[in-house]
PDB file of C-alpha atoms in Angstrom:
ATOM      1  CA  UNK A 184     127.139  15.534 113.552  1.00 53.00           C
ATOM      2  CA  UNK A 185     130.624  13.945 113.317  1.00 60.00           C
ATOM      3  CA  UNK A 186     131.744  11.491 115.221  1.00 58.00           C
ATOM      4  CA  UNK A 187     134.831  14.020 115.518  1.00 64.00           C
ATOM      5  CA  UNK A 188     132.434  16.665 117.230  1.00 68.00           C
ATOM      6  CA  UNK A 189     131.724  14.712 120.498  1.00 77.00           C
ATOM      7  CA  UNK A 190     135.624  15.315 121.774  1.00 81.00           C
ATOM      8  CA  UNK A 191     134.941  19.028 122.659  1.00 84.00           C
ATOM      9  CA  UNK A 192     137.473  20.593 124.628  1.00 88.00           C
ATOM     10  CA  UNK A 193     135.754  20.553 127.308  1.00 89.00           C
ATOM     11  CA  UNK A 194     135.262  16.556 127.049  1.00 91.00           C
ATOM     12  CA  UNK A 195     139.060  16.324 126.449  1.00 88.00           C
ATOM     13  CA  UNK A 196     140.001  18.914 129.218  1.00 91.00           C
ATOM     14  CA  UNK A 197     138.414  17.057 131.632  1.00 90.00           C
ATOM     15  CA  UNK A 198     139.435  13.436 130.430  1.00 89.00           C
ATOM     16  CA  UNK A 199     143.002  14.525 129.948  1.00 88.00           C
ATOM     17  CA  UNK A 200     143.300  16.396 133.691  1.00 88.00           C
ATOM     18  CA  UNK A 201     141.539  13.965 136.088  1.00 85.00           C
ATOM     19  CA  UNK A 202     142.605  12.712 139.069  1.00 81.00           C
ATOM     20  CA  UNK A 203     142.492   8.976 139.462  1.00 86.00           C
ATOM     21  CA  UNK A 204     141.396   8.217 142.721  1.00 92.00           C
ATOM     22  CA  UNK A 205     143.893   5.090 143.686  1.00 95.00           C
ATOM     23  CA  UNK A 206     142.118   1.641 144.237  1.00 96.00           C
ATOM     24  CA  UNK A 207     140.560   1.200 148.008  1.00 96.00           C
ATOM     25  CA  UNK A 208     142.631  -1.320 150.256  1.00 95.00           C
ATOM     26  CA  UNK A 209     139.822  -2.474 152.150  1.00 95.00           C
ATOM     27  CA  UNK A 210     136.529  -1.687 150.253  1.00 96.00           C
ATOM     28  CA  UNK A 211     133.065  -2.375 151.428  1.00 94.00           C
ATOM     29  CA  UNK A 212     132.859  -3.423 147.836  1.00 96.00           C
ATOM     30  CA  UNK A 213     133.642  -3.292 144.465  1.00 97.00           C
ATOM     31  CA  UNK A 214     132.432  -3.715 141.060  1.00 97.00           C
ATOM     32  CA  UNK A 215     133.628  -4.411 137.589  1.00 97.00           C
ATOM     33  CA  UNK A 216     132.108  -2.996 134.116  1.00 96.00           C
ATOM     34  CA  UNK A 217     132.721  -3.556 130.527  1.00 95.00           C
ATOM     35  CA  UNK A 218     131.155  -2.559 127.311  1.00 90.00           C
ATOM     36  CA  UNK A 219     131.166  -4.947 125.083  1.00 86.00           C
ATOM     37  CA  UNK A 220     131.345  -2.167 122.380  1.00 84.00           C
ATOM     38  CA  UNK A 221     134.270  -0.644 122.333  1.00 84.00           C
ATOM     39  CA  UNK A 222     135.971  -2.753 125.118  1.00 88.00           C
ATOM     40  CA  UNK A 223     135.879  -0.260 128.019  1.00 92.00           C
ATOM     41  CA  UNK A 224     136.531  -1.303 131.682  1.00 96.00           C
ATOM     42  CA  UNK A 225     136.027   0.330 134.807  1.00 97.00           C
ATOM     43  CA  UNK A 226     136.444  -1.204 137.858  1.00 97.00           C
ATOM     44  CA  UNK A 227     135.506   0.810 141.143  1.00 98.00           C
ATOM     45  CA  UNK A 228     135.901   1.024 144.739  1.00 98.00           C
ATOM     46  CA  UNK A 229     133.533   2.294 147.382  1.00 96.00           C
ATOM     47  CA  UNK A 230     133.033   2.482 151.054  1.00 97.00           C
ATOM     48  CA  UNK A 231     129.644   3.719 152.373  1.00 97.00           C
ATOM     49  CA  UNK A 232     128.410   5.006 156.040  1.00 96.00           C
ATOM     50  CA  UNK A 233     125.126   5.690 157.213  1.00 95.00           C
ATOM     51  CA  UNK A 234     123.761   5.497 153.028  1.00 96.00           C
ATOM     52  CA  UNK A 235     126.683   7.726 151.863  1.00 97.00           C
ATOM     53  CA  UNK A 236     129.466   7.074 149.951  1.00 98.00           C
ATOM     54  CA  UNK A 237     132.210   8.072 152.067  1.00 98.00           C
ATOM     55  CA  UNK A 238     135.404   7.003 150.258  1.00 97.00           C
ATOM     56  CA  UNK A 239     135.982   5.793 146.298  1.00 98.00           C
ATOM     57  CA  UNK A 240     138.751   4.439 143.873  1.00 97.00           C
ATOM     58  CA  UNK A 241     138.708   3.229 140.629  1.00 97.00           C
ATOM     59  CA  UNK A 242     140.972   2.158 137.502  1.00 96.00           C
ATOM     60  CA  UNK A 243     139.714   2.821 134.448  1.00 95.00           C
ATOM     61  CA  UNK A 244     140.325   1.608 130.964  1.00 93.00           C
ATOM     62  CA  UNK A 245     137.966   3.583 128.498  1.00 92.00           C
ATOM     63  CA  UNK A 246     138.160   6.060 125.534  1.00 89.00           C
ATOM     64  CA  UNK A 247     137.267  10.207 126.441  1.00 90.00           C
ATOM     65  CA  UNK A 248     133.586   9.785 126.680  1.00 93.00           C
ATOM     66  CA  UNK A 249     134.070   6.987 129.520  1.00 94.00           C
ATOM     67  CA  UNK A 250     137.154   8.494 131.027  1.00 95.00           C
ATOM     68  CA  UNK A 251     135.026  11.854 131.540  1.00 96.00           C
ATOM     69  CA  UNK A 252     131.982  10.336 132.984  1.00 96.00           C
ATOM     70  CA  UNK A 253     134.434   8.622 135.697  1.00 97.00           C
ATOM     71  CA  UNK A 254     136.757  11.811 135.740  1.00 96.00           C
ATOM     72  CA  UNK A 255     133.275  13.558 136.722  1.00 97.00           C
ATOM     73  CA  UNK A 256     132.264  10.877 138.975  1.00 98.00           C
ATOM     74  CA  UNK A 257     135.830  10.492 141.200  1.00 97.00           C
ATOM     75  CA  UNK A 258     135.718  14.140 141.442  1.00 96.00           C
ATOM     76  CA  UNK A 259     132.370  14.615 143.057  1.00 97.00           C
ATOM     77  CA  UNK A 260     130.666  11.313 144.559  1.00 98.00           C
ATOM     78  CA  UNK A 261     131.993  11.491 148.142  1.00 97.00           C
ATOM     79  CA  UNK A 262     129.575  12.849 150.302  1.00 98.00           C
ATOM     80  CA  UNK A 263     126.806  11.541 147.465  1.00 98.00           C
ATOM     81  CA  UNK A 264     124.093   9.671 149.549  1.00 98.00           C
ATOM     82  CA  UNK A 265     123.548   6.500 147.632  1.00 97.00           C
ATOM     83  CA  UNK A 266     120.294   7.375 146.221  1.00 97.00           C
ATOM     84  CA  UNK A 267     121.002  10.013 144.858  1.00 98.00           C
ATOM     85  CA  UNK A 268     123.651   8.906 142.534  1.00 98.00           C
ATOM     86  CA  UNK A 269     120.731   5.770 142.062  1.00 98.00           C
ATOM     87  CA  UNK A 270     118.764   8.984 140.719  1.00 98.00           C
ATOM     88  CA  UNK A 271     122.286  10.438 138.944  1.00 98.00           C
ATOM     89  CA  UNK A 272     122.496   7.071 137.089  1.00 98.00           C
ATOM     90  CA  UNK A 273     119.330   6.935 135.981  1.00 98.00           C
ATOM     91  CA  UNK A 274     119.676  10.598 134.784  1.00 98.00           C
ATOM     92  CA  UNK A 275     122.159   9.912 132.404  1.00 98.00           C
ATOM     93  CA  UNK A 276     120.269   7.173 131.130  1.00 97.00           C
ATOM     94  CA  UNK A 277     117.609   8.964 130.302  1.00 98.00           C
ATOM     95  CA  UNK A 278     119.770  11.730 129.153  1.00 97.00           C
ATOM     96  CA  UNK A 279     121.470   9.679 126.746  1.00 97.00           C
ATOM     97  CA  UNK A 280     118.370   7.432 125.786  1.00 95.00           C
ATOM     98  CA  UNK A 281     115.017   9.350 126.148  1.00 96.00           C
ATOM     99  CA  UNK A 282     116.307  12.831 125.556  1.00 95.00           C
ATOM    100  CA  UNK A 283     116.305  13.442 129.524  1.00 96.00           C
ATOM    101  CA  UNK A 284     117.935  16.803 130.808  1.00 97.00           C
ATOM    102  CA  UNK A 285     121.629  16.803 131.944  1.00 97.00           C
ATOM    103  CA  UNK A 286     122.305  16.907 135.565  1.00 97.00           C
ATOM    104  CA  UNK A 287     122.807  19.981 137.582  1.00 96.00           C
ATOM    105  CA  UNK A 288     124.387  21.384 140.254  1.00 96.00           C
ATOM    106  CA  UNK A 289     127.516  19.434 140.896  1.00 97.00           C
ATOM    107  CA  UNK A 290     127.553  17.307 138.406  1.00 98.00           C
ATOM    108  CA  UNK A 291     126.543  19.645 135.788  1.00 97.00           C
ATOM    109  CA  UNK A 292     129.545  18.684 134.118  1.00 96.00           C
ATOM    110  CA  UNK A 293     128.200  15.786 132.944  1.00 97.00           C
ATOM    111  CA  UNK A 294     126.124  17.910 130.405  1.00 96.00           C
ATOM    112  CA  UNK A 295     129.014  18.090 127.992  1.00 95.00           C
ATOM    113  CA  UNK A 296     128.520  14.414 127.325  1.00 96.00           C
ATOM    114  CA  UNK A 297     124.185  15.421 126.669  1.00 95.00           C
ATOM    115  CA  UNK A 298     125.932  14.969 122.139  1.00 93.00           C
ATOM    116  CA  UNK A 299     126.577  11.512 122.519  1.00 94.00           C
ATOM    117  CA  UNK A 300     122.852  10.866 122.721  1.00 94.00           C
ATOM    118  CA  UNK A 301     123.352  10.945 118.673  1.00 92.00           C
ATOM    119  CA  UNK A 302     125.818   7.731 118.823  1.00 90.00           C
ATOM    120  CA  UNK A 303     124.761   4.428 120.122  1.00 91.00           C
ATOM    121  CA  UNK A 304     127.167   2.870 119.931  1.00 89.00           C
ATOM    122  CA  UNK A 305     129.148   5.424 122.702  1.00 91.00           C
ATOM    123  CA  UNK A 306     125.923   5.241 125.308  1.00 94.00           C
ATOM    124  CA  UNK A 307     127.807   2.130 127.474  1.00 94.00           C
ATOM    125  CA  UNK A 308     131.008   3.740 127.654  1.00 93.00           C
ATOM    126  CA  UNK A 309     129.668   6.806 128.798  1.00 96.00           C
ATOM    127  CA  UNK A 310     127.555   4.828 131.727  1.00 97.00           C
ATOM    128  CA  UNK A 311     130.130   2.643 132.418  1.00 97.00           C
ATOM    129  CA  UNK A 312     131.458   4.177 135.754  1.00 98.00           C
ATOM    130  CA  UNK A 313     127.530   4.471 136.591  1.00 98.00           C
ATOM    131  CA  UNK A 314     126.617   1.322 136.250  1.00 97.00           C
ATOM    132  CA  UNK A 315     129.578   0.032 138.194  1.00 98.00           C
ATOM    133  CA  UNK A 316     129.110   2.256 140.800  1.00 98.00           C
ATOM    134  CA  UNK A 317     125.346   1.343 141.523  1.00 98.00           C
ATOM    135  CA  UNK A 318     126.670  -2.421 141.035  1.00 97.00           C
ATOM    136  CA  UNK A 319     129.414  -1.300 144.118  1.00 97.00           C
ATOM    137  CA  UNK A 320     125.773   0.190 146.235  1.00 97.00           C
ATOM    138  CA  UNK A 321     124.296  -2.813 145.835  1.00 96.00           C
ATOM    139  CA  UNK A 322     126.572  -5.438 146.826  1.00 95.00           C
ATOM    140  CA  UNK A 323     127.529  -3.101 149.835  1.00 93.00           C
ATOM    141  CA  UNK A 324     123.722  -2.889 150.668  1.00 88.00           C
ATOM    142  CA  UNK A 325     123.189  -6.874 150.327  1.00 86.00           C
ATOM    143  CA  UNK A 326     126.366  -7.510 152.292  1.00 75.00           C
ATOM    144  CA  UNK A 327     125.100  -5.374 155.297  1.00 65.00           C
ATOM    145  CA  UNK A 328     121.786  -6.838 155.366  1.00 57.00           C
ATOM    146  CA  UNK A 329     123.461 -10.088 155.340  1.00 49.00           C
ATOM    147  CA  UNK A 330     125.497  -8.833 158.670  1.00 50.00           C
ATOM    148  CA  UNK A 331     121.722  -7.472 160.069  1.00 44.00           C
ATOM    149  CA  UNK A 332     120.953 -11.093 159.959  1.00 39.00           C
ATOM    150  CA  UNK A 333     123.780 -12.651 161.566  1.00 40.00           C
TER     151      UNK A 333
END
């Protein structure tokens, strides 16, 4: 496959139209990816109630692949309960690494990305906004245990 194939329309479509969710004033926290690749960044946003993400921004730096796995990700993770977009990330790992299925339902849209299993060397940009995210969860999570303590 070309490298040319992996920009479907679809990929592009949703890169080129997506709303970017404006940073967070007051975030529970916040988290900051690169690949060391191809130089994406992501940095993201996230406030979380009860174990669900309840608000989100970002600002994003990255080439298609990247821009539509966060394009994907602003569009649908509100109302995501933490573990399962734990479970979504590791999805697309194994997706993109062990030939895993794409994910369903609401973020079946992420299945358009399931070709860039074929190029290493695009994997990272394409988790990016995953791994930052669950980076986000965790710090949020450590933070409020440290506040169960006090």
């Amino acid at each position: 496959m070309e490298l040319s194939a992996l920009y479907s329309q679809k990929i592009l479509d949703l890169a080129g139209n997506a709303q970017q969710p404006p940073r967070l004033a007051a975030p529970h926290a916040s988290a900051r990816k690169v690949s060391r690749v191809c130089g994406s960044v992501i940095e993201v946003d996230l406030n979380i109630e009860d174990g669900v993400i309840v608000s989100y921004g970002h600002d994003v730096s990255a080439c298609a692949l990247g821009q539509t796995s966060a394009a994907v990700v602003a569009r649908e993770i509100v109302g995501t309960p933490v573990d399962q977009f734990r479970a979504l990330r590791d999805q697309m790992h194994a997706m993109l690494k062990d030939n895993g299925a794409p994910p369903a339902g609401k973020w079946s849209d992420l299945g358009y990305l399931e070709p860039v299993r074929e190029y290493r060397a695009r994997h990272m940009s394409t988790l990016l906004v995953f791994d930052a995210v669950v980076a986000a969860i965790e710090k949020a999570q450590s933070a409020e245990s440290v506040e169960m303590v006090r």
